[in-house]
Short mmCIF file of N, CA and C in Angstrom, two decimals:
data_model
loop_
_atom_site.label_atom_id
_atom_site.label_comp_id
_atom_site.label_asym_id
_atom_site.label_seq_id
_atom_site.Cartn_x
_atom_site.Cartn_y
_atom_site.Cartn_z
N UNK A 199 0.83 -1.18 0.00
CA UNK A 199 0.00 0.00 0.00
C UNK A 199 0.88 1.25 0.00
N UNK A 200 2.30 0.91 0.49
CA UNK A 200 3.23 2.02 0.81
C UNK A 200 3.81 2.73 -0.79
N UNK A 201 4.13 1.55 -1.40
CA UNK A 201 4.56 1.69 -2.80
C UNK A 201 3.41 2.30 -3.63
N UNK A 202 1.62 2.24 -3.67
CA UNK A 202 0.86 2.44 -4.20
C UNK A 202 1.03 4.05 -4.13
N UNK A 203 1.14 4.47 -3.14
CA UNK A 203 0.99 5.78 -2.54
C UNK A 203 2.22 6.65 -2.99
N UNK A 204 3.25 6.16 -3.18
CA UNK A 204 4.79 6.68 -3.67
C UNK A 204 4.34 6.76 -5.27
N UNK A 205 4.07 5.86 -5.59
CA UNK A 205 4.12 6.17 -7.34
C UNK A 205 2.42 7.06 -7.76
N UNK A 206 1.42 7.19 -6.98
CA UNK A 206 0.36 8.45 -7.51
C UNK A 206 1.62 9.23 -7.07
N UNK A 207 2.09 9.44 -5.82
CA UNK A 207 3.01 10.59 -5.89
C UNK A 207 4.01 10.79 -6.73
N UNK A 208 4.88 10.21 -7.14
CA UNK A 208 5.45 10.25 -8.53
C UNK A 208 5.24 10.90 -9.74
N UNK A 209 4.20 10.52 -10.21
CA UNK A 209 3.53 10.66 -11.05
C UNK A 209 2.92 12.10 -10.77
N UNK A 210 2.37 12.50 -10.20
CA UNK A 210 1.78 14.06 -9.60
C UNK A 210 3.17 14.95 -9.69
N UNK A 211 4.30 14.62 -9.19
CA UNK A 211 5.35 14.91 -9.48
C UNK A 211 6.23 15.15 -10.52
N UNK A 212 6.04 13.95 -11.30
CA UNK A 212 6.81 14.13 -12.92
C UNK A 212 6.07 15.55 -13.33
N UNK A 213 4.71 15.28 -13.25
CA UNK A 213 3.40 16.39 -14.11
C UNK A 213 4.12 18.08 -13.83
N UNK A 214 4.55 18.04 -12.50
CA UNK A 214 4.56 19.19 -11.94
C UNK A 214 5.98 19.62 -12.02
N UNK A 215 6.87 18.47 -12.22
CA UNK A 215 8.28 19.36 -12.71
C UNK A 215 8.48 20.71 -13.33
N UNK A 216 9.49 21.14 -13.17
CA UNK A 216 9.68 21.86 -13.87
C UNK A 216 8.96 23.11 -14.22
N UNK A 217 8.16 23.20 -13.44
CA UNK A 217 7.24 24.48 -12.92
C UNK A 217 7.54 25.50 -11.93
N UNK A 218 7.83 26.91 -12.28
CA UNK A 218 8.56 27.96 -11.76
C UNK A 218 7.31 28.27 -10.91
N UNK A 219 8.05 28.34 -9.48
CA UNK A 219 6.94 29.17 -8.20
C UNK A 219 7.31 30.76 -8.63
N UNK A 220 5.67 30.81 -8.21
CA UNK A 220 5.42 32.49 -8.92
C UNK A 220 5.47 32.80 -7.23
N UNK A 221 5.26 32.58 -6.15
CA UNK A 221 5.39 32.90 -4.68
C UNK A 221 6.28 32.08 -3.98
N UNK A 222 7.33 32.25 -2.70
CA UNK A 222 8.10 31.50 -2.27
C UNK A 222 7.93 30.33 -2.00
N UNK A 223 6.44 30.13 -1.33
CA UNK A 223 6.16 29.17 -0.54
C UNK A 223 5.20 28.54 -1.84
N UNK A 224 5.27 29.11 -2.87
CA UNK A 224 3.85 27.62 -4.14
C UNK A 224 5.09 27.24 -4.73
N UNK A 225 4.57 25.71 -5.17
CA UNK A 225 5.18 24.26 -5.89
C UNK A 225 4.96 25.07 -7.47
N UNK A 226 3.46 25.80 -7.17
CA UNK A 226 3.33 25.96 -8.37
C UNK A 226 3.30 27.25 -9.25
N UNK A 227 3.35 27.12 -10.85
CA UNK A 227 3.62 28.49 -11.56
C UNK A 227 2.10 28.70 -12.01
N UNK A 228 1.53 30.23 -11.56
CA UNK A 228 0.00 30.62 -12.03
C UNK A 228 0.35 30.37 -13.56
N UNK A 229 -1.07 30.08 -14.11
CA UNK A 229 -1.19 30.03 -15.38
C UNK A 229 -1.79 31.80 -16.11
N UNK A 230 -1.89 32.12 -16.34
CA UNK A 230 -2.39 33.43 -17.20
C UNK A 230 -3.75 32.76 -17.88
N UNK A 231 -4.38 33.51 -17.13
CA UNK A 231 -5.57 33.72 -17.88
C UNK A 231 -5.86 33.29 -19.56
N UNK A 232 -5.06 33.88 -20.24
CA UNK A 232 -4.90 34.22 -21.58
C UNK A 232 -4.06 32.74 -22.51
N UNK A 233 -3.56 31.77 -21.10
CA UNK A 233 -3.22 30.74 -21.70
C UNK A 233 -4.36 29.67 -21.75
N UNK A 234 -4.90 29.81 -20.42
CA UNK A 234 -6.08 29.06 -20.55
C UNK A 234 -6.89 29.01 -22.03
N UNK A 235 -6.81 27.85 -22.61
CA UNK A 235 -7.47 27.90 -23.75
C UNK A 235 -9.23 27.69 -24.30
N UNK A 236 -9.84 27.24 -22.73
CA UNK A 236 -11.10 27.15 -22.96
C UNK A 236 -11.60 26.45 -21.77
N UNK A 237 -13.05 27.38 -21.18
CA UNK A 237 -13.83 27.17 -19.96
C UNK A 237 -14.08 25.76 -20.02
N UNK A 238 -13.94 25.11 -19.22
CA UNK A 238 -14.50 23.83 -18.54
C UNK A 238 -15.23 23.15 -17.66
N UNK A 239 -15.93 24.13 -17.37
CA UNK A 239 -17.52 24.94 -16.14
C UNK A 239 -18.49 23.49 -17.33
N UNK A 240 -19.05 23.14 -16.32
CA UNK A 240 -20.60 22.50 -16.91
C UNK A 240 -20.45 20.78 -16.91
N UNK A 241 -21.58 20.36 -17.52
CA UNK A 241 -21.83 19.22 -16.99
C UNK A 241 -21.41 18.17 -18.22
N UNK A 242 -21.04 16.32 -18.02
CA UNK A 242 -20.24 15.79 -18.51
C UNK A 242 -20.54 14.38 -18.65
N UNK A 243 -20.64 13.64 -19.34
CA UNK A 243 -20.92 12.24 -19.12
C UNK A 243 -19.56 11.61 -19.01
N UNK A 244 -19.70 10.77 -18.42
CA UNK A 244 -18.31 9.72 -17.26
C UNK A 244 -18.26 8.47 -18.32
N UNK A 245 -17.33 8.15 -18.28
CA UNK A 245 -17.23 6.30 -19.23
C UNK A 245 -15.59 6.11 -18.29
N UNK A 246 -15.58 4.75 -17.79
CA UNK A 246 -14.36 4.61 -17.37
C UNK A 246 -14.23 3.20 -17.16
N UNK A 247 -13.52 2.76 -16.28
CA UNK A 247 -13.55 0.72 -16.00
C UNK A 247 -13.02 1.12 -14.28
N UNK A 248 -13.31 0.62 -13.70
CA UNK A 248 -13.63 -0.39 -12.73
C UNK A 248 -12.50 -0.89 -11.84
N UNK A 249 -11.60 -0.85 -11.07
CA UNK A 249 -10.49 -1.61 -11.08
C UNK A 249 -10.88 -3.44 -11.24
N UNK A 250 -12.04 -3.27 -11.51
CA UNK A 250 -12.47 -5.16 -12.18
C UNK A 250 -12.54 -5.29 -12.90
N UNK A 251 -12.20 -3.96 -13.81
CA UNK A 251 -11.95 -4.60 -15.16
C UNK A 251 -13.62 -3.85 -15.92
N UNK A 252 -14.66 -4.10 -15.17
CA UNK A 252 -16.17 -3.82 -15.39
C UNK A 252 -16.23 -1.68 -15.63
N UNK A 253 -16.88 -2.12 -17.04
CA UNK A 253 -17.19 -0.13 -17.22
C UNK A 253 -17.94 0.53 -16.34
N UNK A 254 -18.35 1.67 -16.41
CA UNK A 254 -18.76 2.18 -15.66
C UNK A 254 -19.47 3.64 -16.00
N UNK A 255 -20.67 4.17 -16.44
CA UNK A 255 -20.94 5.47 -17.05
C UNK A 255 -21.33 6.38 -15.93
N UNK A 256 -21.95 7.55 -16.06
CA UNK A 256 -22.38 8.36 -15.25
C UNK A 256 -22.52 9.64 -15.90
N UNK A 257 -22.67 10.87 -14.83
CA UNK A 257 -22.43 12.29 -14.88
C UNK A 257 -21.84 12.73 -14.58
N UNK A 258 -20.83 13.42 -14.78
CA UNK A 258 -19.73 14.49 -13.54
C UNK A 258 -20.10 16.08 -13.68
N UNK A 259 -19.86 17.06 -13.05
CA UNK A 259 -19.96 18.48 -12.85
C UNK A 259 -18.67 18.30 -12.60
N UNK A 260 -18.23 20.31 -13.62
CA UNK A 260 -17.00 20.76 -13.38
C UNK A 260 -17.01 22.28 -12.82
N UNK A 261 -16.82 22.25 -11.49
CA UNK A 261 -17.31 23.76 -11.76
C UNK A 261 -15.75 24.43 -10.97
N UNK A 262 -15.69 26.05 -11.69
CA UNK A 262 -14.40 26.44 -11.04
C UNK A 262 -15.14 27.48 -9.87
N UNK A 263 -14.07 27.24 -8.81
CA UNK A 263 -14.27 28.60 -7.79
C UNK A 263 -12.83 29.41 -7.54
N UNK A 264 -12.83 30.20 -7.96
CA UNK A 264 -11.45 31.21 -7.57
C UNK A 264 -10.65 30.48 -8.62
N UNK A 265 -9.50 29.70 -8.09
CA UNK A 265 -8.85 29.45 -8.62
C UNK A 265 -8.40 27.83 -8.73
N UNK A 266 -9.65 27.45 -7.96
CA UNK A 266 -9.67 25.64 -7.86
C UNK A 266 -11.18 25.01 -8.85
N UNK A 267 -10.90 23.95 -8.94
CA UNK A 267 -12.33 23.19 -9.32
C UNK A 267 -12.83 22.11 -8.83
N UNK A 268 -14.13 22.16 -8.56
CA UNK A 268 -15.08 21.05 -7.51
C UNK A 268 -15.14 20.24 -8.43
N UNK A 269 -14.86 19.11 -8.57
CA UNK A 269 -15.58 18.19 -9.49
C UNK A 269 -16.43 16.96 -8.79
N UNK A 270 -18.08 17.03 -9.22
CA UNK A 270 -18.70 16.08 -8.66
C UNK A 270 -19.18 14.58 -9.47
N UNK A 271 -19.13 13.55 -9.16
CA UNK A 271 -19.25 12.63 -10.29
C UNK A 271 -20.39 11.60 -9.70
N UNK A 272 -21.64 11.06 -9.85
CA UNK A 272 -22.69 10.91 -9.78
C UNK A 272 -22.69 9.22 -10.47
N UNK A 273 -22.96 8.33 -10.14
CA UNK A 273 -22.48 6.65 -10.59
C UNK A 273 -24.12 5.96 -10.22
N UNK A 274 -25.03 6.70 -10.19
CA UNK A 274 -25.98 5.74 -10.11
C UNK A 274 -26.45 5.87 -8.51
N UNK A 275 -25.48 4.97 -8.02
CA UNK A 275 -25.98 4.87 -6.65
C UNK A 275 -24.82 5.44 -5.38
N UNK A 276 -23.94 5.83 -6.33
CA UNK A 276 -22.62 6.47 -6.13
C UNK A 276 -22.44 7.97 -6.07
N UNK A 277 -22.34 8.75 -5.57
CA UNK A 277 -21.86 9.91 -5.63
C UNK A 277 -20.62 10.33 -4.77
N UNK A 278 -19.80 11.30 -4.93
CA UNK A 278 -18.86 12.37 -4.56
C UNK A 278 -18.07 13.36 -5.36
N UNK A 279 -17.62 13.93 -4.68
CA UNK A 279 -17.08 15.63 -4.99
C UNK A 279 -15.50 15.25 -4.60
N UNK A 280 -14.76 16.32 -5.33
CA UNK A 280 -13.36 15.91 -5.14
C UNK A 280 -12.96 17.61 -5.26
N UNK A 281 -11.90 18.20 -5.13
CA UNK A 281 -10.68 19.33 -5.41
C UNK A 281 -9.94 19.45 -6.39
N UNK A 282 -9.83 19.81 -7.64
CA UNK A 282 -9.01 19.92 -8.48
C UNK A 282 -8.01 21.39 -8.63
N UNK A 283 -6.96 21.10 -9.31
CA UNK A 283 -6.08 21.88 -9.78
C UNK A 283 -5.35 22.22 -10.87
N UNK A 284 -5.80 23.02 -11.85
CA UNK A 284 -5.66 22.86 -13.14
C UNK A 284 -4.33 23.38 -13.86
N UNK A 285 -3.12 23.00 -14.41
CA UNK A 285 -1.76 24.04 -15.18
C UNK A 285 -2.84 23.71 -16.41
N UNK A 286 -2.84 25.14 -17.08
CA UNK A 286 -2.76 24.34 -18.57
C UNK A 286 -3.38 23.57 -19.18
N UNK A 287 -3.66 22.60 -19.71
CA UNK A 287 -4.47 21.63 -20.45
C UNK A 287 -4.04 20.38 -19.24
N UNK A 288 -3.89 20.83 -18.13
CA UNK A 288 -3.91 18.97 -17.65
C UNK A 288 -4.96 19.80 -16.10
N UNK A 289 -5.87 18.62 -15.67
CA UNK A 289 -6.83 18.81 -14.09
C UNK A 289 -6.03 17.81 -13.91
N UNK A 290 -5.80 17.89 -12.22
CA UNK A 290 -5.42 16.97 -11.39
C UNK A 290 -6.55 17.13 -10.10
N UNK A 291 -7.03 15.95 -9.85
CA UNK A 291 -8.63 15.80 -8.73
C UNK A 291 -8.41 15.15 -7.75
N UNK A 292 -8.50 15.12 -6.54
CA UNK A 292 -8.06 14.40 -5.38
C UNK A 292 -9.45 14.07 -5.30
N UNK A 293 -9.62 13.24 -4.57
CA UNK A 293 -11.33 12.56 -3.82
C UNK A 293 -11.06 11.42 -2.94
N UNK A 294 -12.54 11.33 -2.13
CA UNK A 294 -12.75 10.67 -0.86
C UNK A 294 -14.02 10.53 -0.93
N UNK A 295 -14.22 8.84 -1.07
CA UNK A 295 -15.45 8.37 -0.59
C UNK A 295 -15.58 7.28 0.39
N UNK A 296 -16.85 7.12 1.13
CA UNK A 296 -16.74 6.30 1.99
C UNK A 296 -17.49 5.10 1.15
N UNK A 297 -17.05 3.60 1.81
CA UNK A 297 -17.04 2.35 0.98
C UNK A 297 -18.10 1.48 1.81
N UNK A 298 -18.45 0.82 1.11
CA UNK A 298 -19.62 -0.56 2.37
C UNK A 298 -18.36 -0.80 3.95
N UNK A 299 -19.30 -0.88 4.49
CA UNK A 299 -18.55 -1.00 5.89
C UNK A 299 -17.95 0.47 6.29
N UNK A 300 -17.81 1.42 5.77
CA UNK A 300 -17.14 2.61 6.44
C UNK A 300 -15.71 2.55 6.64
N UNK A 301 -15.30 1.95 4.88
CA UNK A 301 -14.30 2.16 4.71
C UNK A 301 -13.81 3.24 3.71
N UNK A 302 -12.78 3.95 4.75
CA UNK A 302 -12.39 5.13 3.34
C UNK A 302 -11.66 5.10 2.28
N UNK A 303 -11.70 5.44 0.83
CA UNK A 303 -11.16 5.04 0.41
C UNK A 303 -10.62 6.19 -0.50
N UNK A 304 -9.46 6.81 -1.06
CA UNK A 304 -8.65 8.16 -1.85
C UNK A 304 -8.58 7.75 -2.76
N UNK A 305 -8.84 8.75 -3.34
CA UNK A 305 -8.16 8.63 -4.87
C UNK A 305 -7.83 10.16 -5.89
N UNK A 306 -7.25 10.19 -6.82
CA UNK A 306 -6.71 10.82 -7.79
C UNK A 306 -6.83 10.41 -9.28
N UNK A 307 -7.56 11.31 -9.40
CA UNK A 307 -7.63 11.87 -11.51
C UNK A 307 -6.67 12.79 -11.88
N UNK A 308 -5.91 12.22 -12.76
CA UNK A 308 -5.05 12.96 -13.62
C UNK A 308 -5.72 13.35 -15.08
N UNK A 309 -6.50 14.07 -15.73
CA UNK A 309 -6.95 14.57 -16.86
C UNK A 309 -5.99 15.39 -18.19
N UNK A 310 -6.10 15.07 -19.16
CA UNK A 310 -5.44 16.19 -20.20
C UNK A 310 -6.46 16.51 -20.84
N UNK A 311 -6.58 18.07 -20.92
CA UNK A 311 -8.33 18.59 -21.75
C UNK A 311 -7.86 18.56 -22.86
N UNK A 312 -8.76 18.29 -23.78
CA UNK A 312 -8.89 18.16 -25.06
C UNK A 312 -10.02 18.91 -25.74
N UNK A 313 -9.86 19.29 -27.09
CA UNK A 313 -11.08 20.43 -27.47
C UNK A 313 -12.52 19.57 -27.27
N UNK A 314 -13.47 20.41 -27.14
CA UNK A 314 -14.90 20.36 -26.97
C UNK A 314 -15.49 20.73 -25.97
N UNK A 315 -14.80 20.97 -24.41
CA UNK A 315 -13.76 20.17 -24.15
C UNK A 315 -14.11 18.50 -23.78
N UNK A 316 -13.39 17.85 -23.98
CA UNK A 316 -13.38 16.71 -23.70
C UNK A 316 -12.10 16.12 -22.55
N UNK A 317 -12.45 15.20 -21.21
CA UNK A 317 -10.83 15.11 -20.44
C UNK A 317 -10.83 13.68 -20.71
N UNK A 318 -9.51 13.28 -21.00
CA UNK A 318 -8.90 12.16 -21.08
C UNK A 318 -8.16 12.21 -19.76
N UNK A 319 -8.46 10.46 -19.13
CA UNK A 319 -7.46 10.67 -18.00
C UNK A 319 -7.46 9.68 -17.63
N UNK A 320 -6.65 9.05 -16.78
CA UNK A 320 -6.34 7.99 -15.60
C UNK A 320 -6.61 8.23 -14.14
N UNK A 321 -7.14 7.16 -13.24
CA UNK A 321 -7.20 7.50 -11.69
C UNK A 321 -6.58 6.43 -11.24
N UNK A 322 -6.20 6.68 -9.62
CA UNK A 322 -6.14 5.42 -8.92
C UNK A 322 -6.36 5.80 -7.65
N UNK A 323 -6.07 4.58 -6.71
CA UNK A 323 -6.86 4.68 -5.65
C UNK A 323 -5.94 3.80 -4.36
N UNK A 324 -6.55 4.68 -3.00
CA UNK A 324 -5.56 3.80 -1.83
C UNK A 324 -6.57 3.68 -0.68
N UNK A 325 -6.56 2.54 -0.14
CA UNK A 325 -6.34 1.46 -1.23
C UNK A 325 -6.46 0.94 -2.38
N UNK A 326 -5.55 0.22 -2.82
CA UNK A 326 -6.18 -0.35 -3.83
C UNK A 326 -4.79 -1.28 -4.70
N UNK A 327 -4.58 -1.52 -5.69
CA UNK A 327 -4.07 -2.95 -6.30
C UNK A 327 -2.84 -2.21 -7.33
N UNK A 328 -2.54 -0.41 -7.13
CA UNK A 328 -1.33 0.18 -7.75
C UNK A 328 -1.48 -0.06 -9.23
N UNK A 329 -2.97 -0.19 -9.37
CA UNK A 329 -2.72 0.10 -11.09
C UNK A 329 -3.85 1.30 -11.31
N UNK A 330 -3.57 2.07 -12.16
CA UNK A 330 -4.17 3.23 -13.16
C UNK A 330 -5.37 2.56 -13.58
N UNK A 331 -6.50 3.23 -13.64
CA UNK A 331 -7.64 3.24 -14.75
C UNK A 331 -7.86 4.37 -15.65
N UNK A 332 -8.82 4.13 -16.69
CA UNK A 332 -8.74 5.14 -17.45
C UNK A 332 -10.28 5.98 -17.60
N UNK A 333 -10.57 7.04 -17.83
CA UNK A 333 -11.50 7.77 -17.71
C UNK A 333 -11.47 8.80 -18.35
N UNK A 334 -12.84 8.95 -19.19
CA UNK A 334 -13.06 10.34 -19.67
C UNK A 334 -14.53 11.18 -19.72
N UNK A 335 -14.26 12.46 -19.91
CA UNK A 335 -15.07 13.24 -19.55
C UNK A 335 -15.62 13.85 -20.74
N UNK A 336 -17.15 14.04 -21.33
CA UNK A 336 -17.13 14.92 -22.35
C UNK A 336 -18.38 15.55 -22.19
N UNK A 337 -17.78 17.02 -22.94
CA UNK A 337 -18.99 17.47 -22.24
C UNK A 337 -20.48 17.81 -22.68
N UNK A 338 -21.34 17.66 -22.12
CA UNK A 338 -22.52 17.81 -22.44
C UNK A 338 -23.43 19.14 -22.41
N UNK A 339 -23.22 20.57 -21.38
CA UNK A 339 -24.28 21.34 -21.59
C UNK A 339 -23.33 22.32 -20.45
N UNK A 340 -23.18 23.87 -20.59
CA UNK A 340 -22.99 24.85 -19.65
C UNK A 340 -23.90 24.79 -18.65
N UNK A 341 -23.31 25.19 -17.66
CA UNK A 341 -24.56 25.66 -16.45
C UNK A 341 -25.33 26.33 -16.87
N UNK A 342 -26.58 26.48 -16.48
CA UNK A 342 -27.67 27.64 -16.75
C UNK A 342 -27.35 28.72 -16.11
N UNK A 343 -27.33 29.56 -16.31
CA UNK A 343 -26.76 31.53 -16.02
C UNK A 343 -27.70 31.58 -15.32
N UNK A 344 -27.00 31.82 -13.84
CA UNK A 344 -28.66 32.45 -12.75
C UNK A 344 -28.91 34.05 -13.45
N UNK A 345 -29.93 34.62 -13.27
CA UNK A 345 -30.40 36.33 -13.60
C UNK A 345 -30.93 36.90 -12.55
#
């Protein structure tokens, strides 16, 4: 489980190399506005597998606040919300749900946006068996504009 946990970290790591702190104390370099290439606010249908191997569809919400994004993903009989953090064309999503028995269980989405937008990505999970799944996001409809 020790090794599972070293290589999501790894991996979160490779992503984040090489990224100039714009403040002493951030890992990370702000993106500019102006690089951002396109809003990713609104709602999404889910397709992914299972660590059994078994697919899996749904809904997800992407919504940004300040300078983070909630992402909620909806499985039927499944739901939770996670934290994301976006450089650029890649989200990275942390999440926590609780499991039968009241077990907790973490995990992490790594995404690269793609036009429409559409996210391509991998997750994994701790516990769990140290392999990647794959998952994507595409999107279906903006929020409705409160007035």
């Amino acid at each position: 489980m020790r090794s599972t946990w070293k290589y999501i970290v790894s991996i979160m790591a490779f992503f984040m190399a090489g990224l100039e702190p714009t403040q002493k104390d951030s890992p990370i370099k702000k993106i500019p506005a102006e690089e951002i290439l396109f809003d990713i606010d609104g709602y999404y249908t889910c397709k992914g597998n299972e660590a059994s191997g078994k697919t899996y569809t749904g809904v997800a919400t992407i919504a940004k606040v300040n300078e983070i994004y909630v992402v909620s993903w909806n499985m039927g009989l499944s739901s939770f919300s996670g934290v994301g953090i976006r450089q650029g064309e890649n989200l990275a999503v942390s999440w926590s749900i609780t499991a039968e028995g009241g077990k907790q269980i973490k995990g992490v989405n790594f995404y690269k946006i793609k036009q429409g937008p559409r996210l391509i990505g991998v997750w994994a999970t701790l516990p769990g068996n140290g392999l990647m799944r794959r998952e994507s996001l595409t999107f279906l409809k903006p929020f409705e504009k409160e007035e």
